mmCIF file of C-alpha atoms in Angstrom:
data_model
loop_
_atom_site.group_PDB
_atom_site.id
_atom_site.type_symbol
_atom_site.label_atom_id
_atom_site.label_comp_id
_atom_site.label_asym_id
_atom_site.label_seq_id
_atom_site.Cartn_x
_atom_site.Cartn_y
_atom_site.Cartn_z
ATOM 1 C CA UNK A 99 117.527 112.001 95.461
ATOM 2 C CA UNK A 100 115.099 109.621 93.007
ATOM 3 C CA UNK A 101 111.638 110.300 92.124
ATOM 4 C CA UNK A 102 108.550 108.628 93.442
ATOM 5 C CA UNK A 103 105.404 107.876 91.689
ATOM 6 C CA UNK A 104 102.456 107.976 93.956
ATOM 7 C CA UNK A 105 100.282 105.195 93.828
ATOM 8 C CA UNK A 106 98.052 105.054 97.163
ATOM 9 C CA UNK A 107 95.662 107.984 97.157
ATOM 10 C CA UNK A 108 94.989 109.245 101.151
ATOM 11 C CA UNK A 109 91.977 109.223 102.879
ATOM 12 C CA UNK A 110 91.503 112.982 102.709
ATOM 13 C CA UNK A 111 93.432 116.009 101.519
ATOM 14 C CA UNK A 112 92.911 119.880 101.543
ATOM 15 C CA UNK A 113 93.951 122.081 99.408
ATOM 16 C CA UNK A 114 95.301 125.106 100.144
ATOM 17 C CA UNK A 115 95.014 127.433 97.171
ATOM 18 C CA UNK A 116 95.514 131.216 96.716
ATOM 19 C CA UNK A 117 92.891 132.238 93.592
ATOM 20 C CA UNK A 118 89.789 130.652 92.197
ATOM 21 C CA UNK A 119 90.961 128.316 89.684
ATOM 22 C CA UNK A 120 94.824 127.766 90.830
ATOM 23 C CA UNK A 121 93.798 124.125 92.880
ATOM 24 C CA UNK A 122 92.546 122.602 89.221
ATOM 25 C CA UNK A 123 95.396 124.195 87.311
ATOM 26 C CA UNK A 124 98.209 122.857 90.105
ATOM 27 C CA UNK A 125 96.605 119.415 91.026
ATOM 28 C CA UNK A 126 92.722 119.546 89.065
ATOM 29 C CA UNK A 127 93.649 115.888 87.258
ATOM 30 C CA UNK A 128 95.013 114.356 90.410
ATOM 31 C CA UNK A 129 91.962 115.292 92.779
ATOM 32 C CA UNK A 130 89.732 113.709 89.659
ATOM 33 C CA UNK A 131 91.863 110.986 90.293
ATOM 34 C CA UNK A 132 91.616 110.292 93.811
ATOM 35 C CA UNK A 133 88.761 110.678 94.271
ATOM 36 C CA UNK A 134 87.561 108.817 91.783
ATOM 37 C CA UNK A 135 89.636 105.726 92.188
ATOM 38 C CA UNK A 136 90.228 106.136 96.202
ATOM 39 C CA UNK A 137 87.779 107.807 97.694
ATOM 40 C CA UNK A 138 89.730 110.555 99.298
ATOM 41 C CA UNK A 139 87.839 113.144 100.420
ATOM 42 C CA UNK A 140 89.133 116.570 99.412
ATOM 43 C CA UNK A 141 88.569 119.860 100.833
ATOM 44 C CA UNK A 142 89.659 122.760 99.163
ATOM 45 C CA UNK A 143 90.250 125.977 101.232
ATOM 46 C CA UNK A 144 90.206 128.964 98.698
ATOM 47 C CA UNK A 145 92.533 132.133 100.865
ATOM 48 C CA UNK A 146 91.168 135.084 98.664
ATOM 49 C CA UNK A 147 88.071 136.516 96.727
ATOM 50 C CA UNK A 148 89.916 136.652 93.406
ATOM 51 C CA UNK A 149 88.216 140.371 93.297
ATOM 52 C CA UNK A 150 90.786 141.815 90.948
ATOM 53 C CA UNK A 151 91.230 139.283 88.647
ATOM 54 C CA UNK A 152 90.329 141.441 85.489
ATOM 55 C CA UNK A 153 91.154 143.652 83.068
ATOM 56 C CA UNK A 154 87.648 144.951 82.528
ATOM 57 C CA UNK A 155 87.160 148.493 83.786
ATOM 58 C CA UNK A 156 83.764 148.285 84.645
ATOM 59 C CA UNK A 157 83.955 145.245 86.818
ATOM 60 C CA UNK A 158 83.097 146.328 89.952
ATOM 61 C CA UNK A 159 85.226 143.792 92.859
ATOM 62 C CA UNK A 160 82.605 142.963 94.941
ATOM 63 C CA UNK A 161 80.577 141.558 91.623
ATOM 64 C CA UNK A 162 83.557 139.715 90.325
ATOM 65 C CA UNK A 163 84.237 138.259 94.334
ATOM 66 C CA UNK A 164 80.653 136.334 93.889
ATOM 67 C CA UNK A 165 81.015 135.054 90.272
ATOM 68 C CA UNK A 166 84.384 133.517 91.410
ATOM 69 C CA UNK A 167 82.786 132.222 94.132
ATOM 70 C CA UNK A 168 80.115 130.176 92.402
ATOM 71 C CA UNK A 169 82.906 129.004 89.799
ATOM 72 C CA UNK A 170 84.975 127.454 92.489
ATOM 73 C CA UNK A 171 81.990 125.973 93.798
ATOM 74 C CA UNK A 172 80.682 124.680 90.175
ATOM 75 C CA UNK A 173 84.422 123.399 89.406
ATOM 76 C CA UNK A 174 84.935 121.778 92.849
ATOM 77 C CA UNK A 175 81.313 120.002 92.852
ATOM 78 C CA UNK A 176 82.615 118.628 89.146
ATOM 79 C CA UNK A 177 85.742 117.311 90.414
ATOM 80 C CA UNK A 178 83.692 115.536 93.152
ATOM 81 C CA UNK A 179 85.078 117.481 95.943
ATOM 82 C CA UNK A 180 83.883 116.810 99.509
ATOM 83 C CA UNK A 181 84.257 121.021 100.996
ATOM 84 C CA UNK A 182 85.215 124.368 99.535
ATOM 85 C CA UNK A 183 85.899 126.921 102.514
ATOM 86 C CA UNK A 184 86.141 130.426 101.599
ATOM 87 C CA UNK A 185 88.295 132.668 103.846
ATOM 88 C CA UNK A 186 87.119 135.873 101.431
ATOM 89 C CA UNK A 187 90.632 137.832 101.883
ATOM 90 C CA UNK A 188 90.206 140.750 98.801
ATOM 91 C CA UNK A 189 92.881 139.427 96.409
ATOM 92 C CA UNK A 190 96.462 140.759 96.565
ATOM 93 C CA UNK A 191 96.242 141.051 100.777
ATOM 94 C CA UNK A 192 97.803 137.734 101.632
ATOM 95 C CA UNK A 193 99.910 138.118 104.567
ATOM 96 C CA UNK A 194 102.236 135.559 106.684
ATOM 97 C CA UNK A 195 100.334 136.693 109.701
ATOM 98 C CA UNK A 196 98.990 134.906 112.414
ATOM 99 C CA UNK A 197 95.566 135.654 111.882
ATOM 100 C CA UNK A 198 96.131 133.760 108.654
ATOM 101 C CA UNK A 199 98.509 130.997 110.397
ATOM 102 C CA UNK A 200 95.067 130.683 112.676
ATOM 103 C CA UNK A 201 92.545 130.781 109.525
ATOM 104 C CA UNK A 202 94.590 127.939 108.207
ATOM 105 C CA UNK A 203 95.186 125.909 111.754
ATOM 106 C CA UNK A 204 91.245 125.669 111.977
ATOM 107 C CA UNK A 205 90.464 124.005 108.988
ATOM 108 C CA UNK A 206 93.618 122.056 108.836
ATOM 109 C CA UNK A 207 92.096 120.716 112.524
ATOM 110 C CA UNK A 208 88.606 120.847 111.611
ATOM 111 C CA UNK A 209 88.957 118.604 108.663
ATOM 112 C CA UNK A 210 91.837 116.200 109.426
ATOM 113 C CA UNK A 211 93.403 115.830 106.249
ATOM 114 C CA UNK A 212 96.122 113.079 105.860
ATOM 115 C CA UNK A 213 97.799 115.512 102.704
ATOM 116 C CA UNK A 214 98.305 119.239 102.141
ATOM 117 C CA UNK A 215 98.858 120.446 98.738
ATOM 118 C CA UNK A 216 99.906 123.774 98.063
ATOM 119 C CA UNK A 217 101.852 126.200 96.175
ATOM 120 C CA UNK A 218 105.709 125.911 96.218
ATOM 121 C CA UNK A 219 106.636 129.470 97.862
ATOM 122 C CA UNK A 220 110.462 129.010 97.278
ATOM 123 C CA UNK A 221 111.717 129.681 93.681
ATOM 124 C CA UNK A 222 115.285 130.276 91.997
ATOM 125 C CA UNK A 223 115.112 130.629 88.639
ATOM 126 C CA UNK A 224 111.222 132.265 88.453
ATOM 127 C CA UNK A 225 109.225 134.169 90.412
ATOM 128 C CA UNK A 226 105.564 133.927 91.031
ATOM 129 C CA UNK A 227 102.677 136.028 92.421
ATOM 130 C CA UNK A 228 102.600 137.153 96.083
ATOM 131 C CA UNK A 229 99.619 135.373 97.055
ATOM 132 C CA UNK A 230 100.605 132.237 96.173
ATOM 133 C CA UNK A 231 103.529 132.300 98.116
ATOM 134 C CA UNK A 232 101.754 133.563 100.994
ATOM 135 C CA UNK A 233 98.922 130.992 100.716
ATOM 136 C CA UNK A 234 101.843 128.314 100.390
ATOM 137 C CA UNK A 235 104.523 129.069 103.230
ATOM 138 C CA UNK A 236 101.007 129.487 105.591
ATOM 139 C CA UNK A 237 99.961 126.251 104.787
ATOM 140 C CA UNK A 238 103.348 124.811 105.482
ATOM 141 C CA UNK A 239 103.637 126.664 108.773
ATOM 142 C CA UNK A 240 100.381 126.032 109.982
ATOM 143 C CA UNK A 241 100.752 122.061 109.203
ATOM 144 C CA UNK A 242 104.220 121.404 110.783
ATOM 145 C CA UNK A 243 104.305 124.024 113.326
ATOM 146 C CA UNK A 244 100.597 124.844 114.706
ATOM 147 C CA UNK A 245 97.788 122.597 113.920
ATOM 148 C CA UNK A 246 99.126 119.604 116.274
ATOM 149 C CA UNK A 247 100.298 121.259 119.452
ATOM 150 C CA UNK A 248 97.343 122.268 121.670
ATOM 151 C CA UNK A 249 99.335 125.048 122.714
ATOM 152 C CA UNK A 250 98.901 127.145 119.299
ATOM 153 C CA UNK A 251 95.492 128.639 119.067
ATOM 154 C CA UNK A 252 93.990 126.634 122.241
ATOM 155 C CA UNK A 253 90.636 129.047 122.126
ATOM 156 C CA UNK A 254 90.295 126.299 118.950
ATOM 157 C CA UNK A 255 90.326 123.289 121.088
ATOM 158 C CA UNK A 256 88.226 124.764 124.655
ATOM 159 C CA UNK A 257 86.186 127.289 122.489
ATOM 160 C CA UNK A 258 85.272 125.555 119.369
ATOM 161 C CA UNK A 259 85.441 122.141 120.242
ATOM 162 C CA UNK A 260 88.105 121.124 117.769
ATOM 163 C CA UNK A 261 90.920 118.774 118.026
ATOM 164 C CA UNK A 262 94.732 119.180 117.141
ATOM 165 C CA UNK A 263 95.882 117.329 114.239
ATOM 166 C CA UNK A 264 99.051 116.070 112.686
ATOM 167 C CA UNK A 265 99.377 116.390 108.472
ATOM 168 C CA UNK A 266 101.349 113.480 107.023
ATOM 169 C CA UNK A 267 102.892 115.562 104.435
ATOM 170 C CA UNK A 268 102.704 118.299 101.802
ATOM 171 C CA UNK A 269 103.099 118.443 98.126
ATOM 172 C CA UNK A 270 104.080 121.418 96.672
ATOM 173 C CA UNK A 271 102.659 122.485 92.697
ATOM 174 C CA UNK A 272 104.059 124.949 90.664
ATOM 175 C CA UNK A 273 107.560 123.766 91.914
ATOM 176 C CA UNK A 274 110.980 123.989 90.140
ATOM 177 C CA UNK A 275 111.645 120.625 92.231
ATOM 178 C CA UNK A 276 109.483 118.015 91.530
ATOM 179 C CA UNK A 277 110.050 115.028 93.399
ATOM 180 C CA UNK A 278 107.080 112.949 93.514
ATOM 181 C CA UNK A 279 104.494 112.181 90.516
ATOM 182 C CA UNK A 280 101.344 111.234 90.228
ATOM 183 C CA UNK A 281 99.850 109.474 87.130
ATOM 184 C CA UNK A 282 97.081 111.263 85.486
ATOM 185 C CA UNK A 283 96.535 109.440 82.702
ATOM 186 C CA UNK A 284 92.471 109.702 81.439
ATOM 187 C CA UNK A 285 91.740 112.606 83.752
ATOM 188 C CA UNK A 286 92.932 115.285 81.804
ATOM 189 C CA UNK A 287 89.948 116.522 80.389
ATOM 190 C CA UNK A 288 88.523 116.379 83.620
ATOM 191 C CA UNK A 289 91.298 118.606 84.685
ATOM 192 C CA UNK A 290 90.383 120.715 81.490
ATOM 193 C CA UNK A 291 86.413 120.838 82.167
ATOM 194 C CA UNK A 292 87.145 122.211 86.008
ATOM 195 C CA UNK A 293 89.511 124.792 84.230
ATOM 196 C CA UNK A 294 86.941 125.755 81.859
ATOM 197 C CA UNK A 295 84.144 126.408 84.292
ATOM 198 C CA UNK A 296 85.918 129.742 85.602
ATOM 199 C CA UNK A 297 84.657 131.037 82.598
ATOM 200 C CA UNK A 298 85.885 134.779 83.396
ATOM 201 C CA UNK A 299 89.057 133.746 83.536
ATOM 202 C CA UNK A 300 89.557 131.528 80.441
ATOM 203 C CA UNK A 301 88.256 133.517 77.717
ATOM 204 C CA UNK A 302 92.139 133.707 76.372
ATOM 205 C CA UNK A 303 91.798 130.087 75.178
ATOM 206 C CA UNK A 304 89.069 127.515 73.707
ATOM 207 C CA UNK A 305 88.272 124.382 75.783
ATOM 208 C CA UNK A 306 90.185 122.469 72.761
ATOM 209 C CA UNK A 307 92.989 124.929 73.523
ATOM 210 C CA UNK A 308 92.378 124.151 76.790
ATOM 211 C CA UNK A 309 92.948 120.510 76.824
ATOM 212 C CA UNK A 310 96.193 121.177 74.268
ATOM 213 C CA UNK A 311 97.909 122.694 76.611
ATOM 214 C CA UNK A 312 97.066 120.317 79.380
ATOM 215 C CA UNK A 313 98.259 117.884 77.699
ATOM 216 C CA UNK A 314 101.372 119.202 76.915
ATOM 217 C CA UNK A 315 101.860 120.258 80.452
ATOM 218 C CA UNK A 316 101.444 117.043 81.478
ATOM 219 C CA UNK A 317 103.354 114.880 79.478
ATOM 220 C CA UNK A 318 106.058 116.989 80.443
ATOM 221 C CA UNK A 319 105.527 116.227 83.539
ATOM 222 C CA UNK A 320 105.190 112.457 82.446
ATOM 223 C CA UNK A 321 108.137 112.229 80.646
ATOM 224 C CA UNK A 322 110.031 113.266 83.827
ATOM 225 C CA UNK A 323 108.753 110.219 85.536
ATOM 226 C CA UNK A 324 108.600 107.704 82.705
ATOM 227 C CA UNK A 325 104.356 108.173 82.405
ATOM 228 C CA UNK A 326 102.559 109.500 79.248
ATOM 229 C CA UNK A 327 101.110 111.719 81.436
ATOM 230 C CA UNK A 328 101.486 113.074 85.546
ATOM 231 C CA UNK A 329 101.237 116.121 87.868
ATOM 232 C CA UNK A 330 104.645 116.832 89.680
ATOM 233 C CA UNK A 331 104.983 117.710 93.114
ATOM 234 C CA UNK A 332 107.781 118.261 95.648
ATOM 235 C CA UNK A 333 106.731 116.426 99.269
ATOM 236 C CA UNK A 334 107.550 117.877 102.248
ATOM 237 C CA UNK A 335 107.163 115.294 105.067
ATOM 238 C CA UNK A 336 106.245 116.388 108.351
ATOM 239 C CA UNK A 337 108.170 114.072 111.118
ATOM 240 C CA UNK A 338 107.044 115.416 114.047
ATOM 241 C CA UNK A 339 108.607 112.748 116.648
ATOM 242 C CA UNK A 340 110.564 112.634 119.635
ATOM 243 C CA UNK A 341 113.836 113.536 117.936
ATOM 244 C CA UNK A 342 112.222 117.084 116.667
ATOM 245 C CA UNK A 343 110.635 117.621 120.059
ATOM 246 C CA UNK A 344 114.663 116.922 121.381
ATOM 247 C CA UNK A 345 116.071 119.547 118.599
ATOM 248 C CA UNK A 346 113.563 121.877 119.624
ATOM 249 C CA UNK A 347 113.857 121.933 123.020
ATOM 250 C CA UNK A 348 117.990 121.900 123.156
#
């Protein structure tokens, strides 16, 4: 199978992201990017509290829970993004449950969006952190298999007023698989800026440093796809049509 380089940004997207500051690490440049140059509106849906990401001993959870907080808000609002909801789950507690499945139905139906990104959850050759691969097979079951049958979580639809909704397709970050690129070129430093401003978690590295490494991720990427620079994704397409409704039901 060929690669594709994305060229028509959606009308909206969410973003379905485990920690504070993994959305602008896995796809930061191309939300600059869309909505910059399209318009999209983005919302980003942020699963946990990041409440143990430290080493410092006297860095009581609860305090570190709110400074995240207002650094995903500071490097969402610079990126231009339309929402940030925060489901607050303490970080390391991510569970393929369906009270998450039901989290991630409502604001997959509340805001409509035409894309899901999220984190690849299946690896081969690396593994990765539990919560991201809980925050990414969620998102993937709760766009192709709840959020457009009224049947899945109907107290949604009678109780709150919202209405099912379908998800185009998803595109996975942090994949071994990329598929499907997106050029990037001129907003890396915007991805590099929304990076920086989770200041307690980049302390390792100087905004310069930053932006190095960016760069070098990215033309990586780029030189996969025959750009100078891109974010890769895998895309999952979600053809829910009479012919799934037939396999299902035989």
């Amino acid at each position: 199978m060929g690669i594709e380089i994305i060229t028509e940004p959606p009308r909206s997207a969410m973003v379905v992201t485990p920690h504070p500051d993994d959305a602008e690490g896995g796809c930061g440049a191309t939300m600059a990017k869309w909505i910059t140059e399209g318009g999209t509106d983005i919302t980003v849906l942020m699963c946990t509290n990041g409440d143990k990401g430290t080493g410092d001993k006297d860095m009581a959870p609860d305090v570190l829970a709110g400074i995240r907080e207002k650094e995903q808000q500071d490097a969402s609002a610079y990126l231009g993004v339309s929402n940030v909801v925060f489901l607050r789950h303490p970080d390391g507690t991510l569970e393929d449950s369906l009270q998450f499945r039901c989290e991630v139905v409502r604001e997959i139906r509340r805001y409509k969006p035409e894309v899901v990104f999220c984190i690849d959850p299946f690896r081969v050759a690396s593994h990765t952190h539990r919560d991201h691969r809980m925050s990414g097979q969620v998102a993937l079951d709760a766009a192709f298999s709840y959020a457009w049958s009224h049947l899945h979580f109907p107290e949604q639809i009678t109780e709150e007023g919202l209405e099912t909704h379908q998800v185009k397709e998803a595109f996975l970050w942090g994949t071994e698989a990329a598929d499907v690129y997106i050029d990037v070129e001129g907003y890396l430093e915007a991805k590099a800026t929304s990076l920086s401003l989770h200041a307690s978690q980049m302390r390792l590295r100087t905004p310069a440093d930053r932006l190095e490494r960016i760069e070098r991720g990215c033309a990586r990427q780029g030189e996969e796809a025959g750009l100078m620079y891109a974010e890769g994704f895998r895309r999952v397409k979600f053809n829910i049509g009479s012919l799934d409704w037939k396999l299902l039901n035989t």
